[in-house]
Short mmCIF file of C-alpha atoms in Angstrom, two decimals:
data_model
loop_
_atom_site.label_atom_id
_atom_site.label_comp_id
_atom_site.label_asym_id
_atom_site.label_seq_id
_atom_site.Cartn_x
_atom_site.Cartn_y
_atom_site.Cartn_z
CA UNK Y 1 -66.09 44.69 -41.54
CA UNK Y 2 -67.16 41.64 -39.58
CA UNK Y 3 -68.45 41.52 -36.09
CA UNK Y 4 -68.20 38.63 -33.70
CA UNK Y 5 -70.67 37.80 -30.99
CA UNK Y 6 -69.87 36.02 -27.76
CA UNK Y 7 -72.40 33.50 -26.59
CA UNK Y 8 -74.11 34.42 -23.39
CA UNK Y 9 -73.59 32.14 -20.45
CA UNK Y 10 -76.31 29.60 -20.39
CA UNK Y 11 -78.82 30.27 -17.64
CA UNK Y 12 -80.34 27.46 -15.63
CA UNK Y 13 -84.04 26.96 -15.22
CA UNK Y 14 -86.02 26.66 -11.95
CA UNK Y 15 -86.75 23.01 -12.73
CA UNK Y 16 -83.10 22.33 -13.40
CA UNK Y 17 -81.97 24.02 -10.21
CA UNK Y 18 -84.57 22.11 -8.18
CA UNK Y 19 -83.50 18.86 -9.75
CA UNK Y 20 -79.84 19.43 -8.93
CA UNK Y 21 -80.59 20.39 -5.35
CA UNK Y 22 -82.88 17.43 -4.92
CA UNK Y 23 -80.29 14.96 -6.26
CA UNK Y 24 -77.62 16.30 -3.99
CA UNK Y 25 -79.92 16.18 -0.95
CA UNK Y 26 -80.96 12.63 -1.82
CA UNK Y 27 -77.34 11.51 -1.86
CA UNK Y 28 -76.82 13.02 1.57
CA UNK Y 29 -79.99 11.36 2.84
CA UNK Y 30 -78.95 7.93 1.59
CA UNK Y 31 -75.60 8.30 3.29
CA UNK Y 32 -77.17 9.27 6.63
CA UNK Y 33 -78.27 6.00 8.25
CA UNK Y 34 -80.07 7.76 11.08
CA UNK Y 35 -82.10 9.85 8.66
CA UNK Y 36 -82.96 6.74 6.62
CA UNK Y 37 -84.14 4.92 9.72
CA UNK Y 38 -86.30 7.83 10.73
CA UNK Y 39 -87.73 8.08 7.20
CA UNK Y 40 -88.33 4.43 6.40
CA UNK Y 41 -88.71 2.38 9.59
CA UNK Y 42 -89.74 4.69 12.43
CA UNK Y 43 -93.24 5.44 10.95
CA UNK Y 44 -93.97 1.68 10.87
CA UNK Y 45 -92.88 1.28 14.48
CA UNK Y 46 -95.04 4.20 15.49
CA UNK Y 47 -98.14 2.71 13.78
CA UNK Y 48 -97.63 -0.38 15.97
CA UNK Y 49 -97.53 1.92 18.98
CA UNK Y 50 -100.72 3.64 17.85
CA UNK Y 51 -102.56 0.36 17.52
CA UNK Y 52 -101.34 -0.83 20.96
CA UNK Y 53 -102.57 2.40 22.52
CA UNK Y 54 -105.96 2.22 20.82
CA UNK Y 55 -106.49 -1.22 22.44
CA UNK Y 56 -107.14 0.68 25.69
CA UNK Y 57 -109.47 3.29 24.12
CA UNK Y 58 -113.11 2.71 23.37
CA UNK Y 59 -113.78 3.59 19.76
CA UNK Y 60 -117.55 3.20 20.02
CA UNK Y 61 -119.36 6.07 18.39
CA UNK Y 62 -116.32 7.18 16.36
CA UNK Y 63 -117.28 5.19 13.21
CA UNK Y 64 -113.83 3.68 13.04
CA UNK Y 65 -112.50 0.24 13.65
CA UNK Y 66 -109.24 -0.32 15.49
CA UNK Y 67 -107.30 -0.91 12.24
CA UNK Y 68 -108.86 2.11 10.53
CA UNK Y 69 -107.97 4.42 13.41
CA UNK Y 70 -104.43 3.13 13.52
CA UNK Y 71 -103.88 3.33 9.74
CA UNK Y 72 -105.34 6.85 9.34
CA UNK Y 73 -103.34 8.03 12.37
CA UNK Y 74 -100.34 6.36 10.72
CA UNK Y 75 -100.63 8.62 7.66
CA UNK Y 76 -100.38 11.64 9.99
CA UNK Y 77 -97.45 9.99 11.79
CA UNK Y 78 -95.60 9.60 8.46
CA UNK Y 79 -96.10 13.27 7.75
CA UNK Y 80 -94.79 14.32 11.13
CA UNK Y 81 -91.85 11.95 11.21
CA UNK Y 82 -90.58 11.96 7.66
CA UNK Y 83 -91.23 15.63 6.89
CA UNK Y 84 -90.90 17.47 10.23
CA UNK Y 85 -88.46 15.29 12.23
CA UNK Y 86 -86.27 14.66 9.21
CA UNK Y 87 -86.10 18.22 7.83
CA UNK Y 88 -85.27 20.11 10.98
CA UNK Y 89 -81.82 18.55 11.34
CA UNK Y 90 -81.29 18.73 7.58
CA UNK Y 91 -81.86 22.48 7.51
CA UNK Y 92 -79.66 22.96 10.55
CA UNK Y 93 -76.84 20.85 9.14
CA UNK Y 94 -76.87 22.69 5.76
CA UNK Y 95 -76.90 26.04 7.60
CA UNK Y 96 -74.02 25.20 9.93
CA UNK Y 97 -71.95 23.76 7.07
CA UNK Y 98 -72.41 26.97 5.16
CA UNK Y 99 -74.23 25.16 2.28
CA UNK Y 100 -77.25 27.43 2.45
CA UNK Y 101 -75.13 30.58 2.45
CA UNK Y 102 -73.13 29.38 -0.66
CA UNK Y 103 -76.29 28.38 -2.45
CA UNK Y 104 -77.69 31.93 -2.05
CA UNK Y 105 -74.77 33.33 -4.04
CA UNK Y 106 -75.98 31.49 -7.15
CA UNK Y 107 -79.08 31.63 -9.24
CA UNK Y 108 -81.32 29.58 -6.94
CA UNK Y 109 -83.94 31.56 -5.03
CA UNK Y 110 -84.59 31.22 -1.37
CA UNK Y 111 -87.78 29.21 -2.06
CA UNK Y 112 -85.92 26.86 -4.43
CA UNK Y 113 -83.17 26.20 -1.84
CA UNK Y 114 -85.63 25.37 0.89
CA UNK Y 115 -87.83 23.31 -1.47
CA UNK Y 116 -84.89 21.39 -2.96
CA UNK Y 117 -83.73 20.39 0.52
CA UNK Y 118 -87.20 19.14 1.38
CA UNK Y 119 -88.11 17.27 -1.83
CA UNK Y 120 -86.44 13.90 -1.03
CA UNK Y 121 -88.29 13.73 2.26
CA UNK Y 122 -91.50 14.78 0.60
CA UNK Y 123 -91.09 12.08 -2.12
CA UNK Y 124 -90.53 9.41 0.56
CA UNK Y 125 -93.59 10.62 2.44
CA UNK Y 126 -95.85 10.45 -0.58
CA UNK Y 127 -94.65 6.96 -1.54
CA UNK Y 128 -95.14 5.70 1.99
CA UNK Y 129 -98.65 7.15 2.14
CA UNK Y 130 -99.57 5.47 -1.16
CA UNK Y 131 -98.17 2.12 -0.01
CA UNK Y 132 -99.89 2.42 3.36
CA UNK Y 133 -103.31 3.12 1.89
CA UNK Y 134 -102.90 0.38 -0.70
CA UNK Y 135 -101.74 -2.22 1.80
CA UNK Y 136 -104.44 -1.37 4.33
CA UNK Y 137 -107.16 -1.74 1.72
CA UNK Y 138 -105.73 -4.88 0.11
CA UNK Y 139 -104.62 -6.83 3.23
CA UNK Y 140 -106.16 -5.35 6.35
CA UNK Y 141 -109.77 -4.98 5.29
CA UNK Y 142 -109.83 -1.21 5.52
CA UNK Y 143 -112.38 0.40 3.26
CA UNK Y 144 -111.08 2.19 0.14
CA UNK Y 145 -110.81 5.97 0.32
CA UNK Y 146 -114.32 7.40 0.28
CA UNK Y 147 -113.29 10.84 -0.87
CA UNK Y 148 -109.82 10.60 -2.42
CA UNK Y 149 -109.68 14.32 -3.20
CA UNK Y 150 -109.88 15.15 0.51
CA UNK Y 151 -107.24 12.50 1.36
CA UNK Y 152 -104.80 13.93 -1.26
CA UNK Y 153 -105.53 17.48 -0.18
CA UNK Y 154 -104.88 16.62 3.46
CA UNK Y 155 -101.56 14.92 2.70
CA UNK Y 156 -100.34 17.71 0.46
CA UNK Y 157 -101.40 20.43 2.87
CA UNK Y 158 -99.65 18.49 5.65
CA UNK Y 159 -96.46 18.34 3.60
CA UNK Y 160 -96.39 22.09 3.10
CA UNK Y 161 -97.38 22.88 6.72
CA UNK Y 162 -94.88 20.58 8.26
CA UNK Y 163 -92.14 21.57 5.88
CA UNK Y 164 -92.67 25.17 6.85
CA UNK Y 165 -92.79 24.31 10.52
CA UNK Y 166 -89.52 22.39 10.14
CA UNK Y 167 -87.84 25.35 8.51
CA UNK Y 168 -89.02 27.63 11.33
CA UNK Y 169 -88.00 25.14 14.05
CA UNK Y 170 -84.51 25.11 12.54
CA UNK Y 171 -84.17 28.77 13.42
CA UNK Y 172 -84.56 27.83 17.11
CA UNK Y 173 -82.07 24.96 16.83
CA UNK Y 174 -78.41 25.60 17.35
CA UNK Y 175 -76.96 22.22 16.37
CA UNK Y 176 -78.04 19.00 14.70
CA UNK Y 177 -77.90 17.19 18.01
CA UNK Y 178 -80.19 19.76 19.74
CA UNK Y 179 -82.86 19.13 17.02
CA UNK Y 180 -83.83 16.09 19.05
CA UNK Y 181 -85.00 18.46 21.77
CA UNK Y 182 -86.50 21.33 19.76
CA UNK Y 183 -88.71 19.00 17.71
CA UNK Y 184 -90.20 17.15 20.66
CA UNK Y 185 -92.80 19.77 21.73
CA UNK Y 186 -94.58 19.75 18.32
CA UNK Y 187 -94.15 15.99 17.99
CA UNK Y 188 -95.81 15.18 21.31
CA UNK Y 189 -98.52 17.82 21.00
CA UNK Y 190 -99.43 16.54 17.56
CA UNK Y 191 -99.18 12.84 18.46
CA UNK Y 192 -101.47 13.08 21.45
CA UNK Y 193 -103.52 16.22 20.70
CA UNK Y 194 -104.16 16.06 16.95
CA UNK Y 195 -105.81 12.64 16.86
CA UNK Y 196 -102.90 10.42 15.81
CA UNK Y 197 -102.81 8.15 18.87
CA UNK Y 198 -106.28 8.90 20.17
CA UNK Y 199 -109.14 10.09 17.95
CA UNK Y 200 -110.50 13.42 19.14
CA UNK Y 201 -114.03 12.03 19.26
CA UNK Y 202 -113.17 10.01 22.43
CA UNK Y 203 -111.91 13.06 24.30
CA UNK Y 204 -114.08 15.29 26.58
CA UNK Y 205 -115.85 17.99 24.60
CA UNK Y 206 -113.81 20.94 25.94
CA UNK Y 207 -110.54 19.13 25.33
CA UNK Y 208 -111.60 18.18 21.84
CA UNK Y 209 -112.45 21.86 21.11
CA UNK Y 210 -108.97 23.02 22.16
CA UNK Y 211 -107.21 20.18 20.28
CA UNK Y 212 -109.12 21.07 17.14
CA UNK Y 213 -107.09 24.34 16.98
CA UNK Y 214 -103.65 22.64 17.01
CA UNK Y 215 -101.52 22.98 13.86
CA UNK Y 216 -101.83 19.46 12.45
CA UNK Y 217 -105.39 18.59 13.65
CA UNK Y 218 -106.98 20.04 10.49
CA UNK Y 219 -104.69 17.90 8.34
CA UNK Y 220 -105.54 14.71 10.30
CA UNK Y 221 -109.21 15.53 10.06
CA UNK Y 222 -109.06 15.89 6.26
CA UNK Y 223 -107.03 12.72 5.93
CA UNK Y 224 -109.54 10.65 7.99
CA UNK Y 225 -112.52 12.21 6.25
CA UNK Y 226 -111.00 11.52 2.83
CA UNK Y 227 -110.23 7.93 3.72
CA UNK Y 228 -113.16 6.92 5.87
CA UNK Y 229 -115.86 9.46 5.01
CA UNK Y 230 -118.52 10.50 7.43
CA UNK Y 231 -117.48 14.12 8.20
CA UNK Y 232 -119.99 16.86 7.63
CA UNK Y 233 -119.33 19.97 5.56
CA UNK Y 234 -118.92 22.23 8.58
CA UNK Y 235 -116.25 20.08 10.12
CA UNK Y 236 -114.35 19.92 6.84
CA UNK Y 237 -114.46 23.66 6.32
CA UNK Y 238 -113.20 24.27 9.88
CA UNK Y 239 -110.43 21.71 9.43
CA UNK Y 240 -109.29 23.10 6.09
CA UNK Y 241 -109.36 26.66 7.38
CA UNK Y 242 -107.39 25.76 10.48
CA UNK Y 243 -104.72 24.03 8.49
CA UNK Y 244 -104.50 26.87 5.93
CA UNK Y 245 -104.19 29.51 8.64
CA UNK Y 246 -101.40 27.58 10.40
CA UNK Y 247 -99.67 27.05 7.04
CA UNK Y 248 -99.81 30.79 6.23
CA UNK Y 249 -98.48 31.70 9.71
CA UNK Y 250 -95.62 29.18 9.40
CA UNK Y 251 -94.68 30.37 5.90
CA UNK Y 252 -94.74 34.04 7.08
CA UNK Y 253 -92.59 33.13 10.07
CA UNK Y 254 -90.03 31.35 7.84
CA UNK Y 255 -89.86 34.37 5.50
CA UNK Y 256 -89.18 36.71 8.40
CA UNK Y 257 -87.02 34.59 10.69
CA UNK Y 258 -85.24 31.85 8.78
CA UNK Y 259 -81.44 31.81 9.41
CA UNK Y 260 -79.18 31.33 6.47
CA UNK Y 261 -75.88 31.60 8.31
CA UNK Y 262 -74.49 29.64 11.31
CA UNK Y 263 -75.63 30.59 14.76
CA UNK Y 264 -72.92 31.87 17.11
#
């Protein structure tokens, strides 16, 4: 008597699922000219605005030149624009088109779905940061990163934090068009309160103390300390702790409140 066996359906791996989601999201990103503009050109325009604004600010006592302040603020601006401003409408669009709901019926986990949607923006962010640092050192006379490990840690922590904040902001956003409004509060608070346009060192002491507690301030502090050096251990510990706390809060909020189905 012979027995026959039927092959089991091949199961996908986490890496394979993430790769498929990332490729699909990348195709959608390339087709979306507005998203491409936000990702590739808007950060460069904002760096020009940062430098123009710093012309009116005295940087004496900050230990930074005009170009150094603009370029380190530019890294933070890339994180905010390419990760946060780009991902909020992406999550909203996928939700309203029932893409997220359909993906949850397959093998992909919730974390894989959210991560796969974010990976193209994350990749663009990392490439832009590398190019920005290299170009600033090679052509603008900016000193090479003094503590590269802090610079890398700040950028990676910023990616996770702003990705989580984008996912949470999408729960407050009804349509792709309204994302232009729901993202503005965090964008403006970060741009003017977290040291992107104006280094915190030039602000009054009480204002600086309040701004130090904002979500992205810790990330910007780590980026500047990693690139330019000069920060003491206490400041770095506080910056890292602030960024980690905000990241934990954002991830917890996403796990509890993220919407997978269209809002009615």
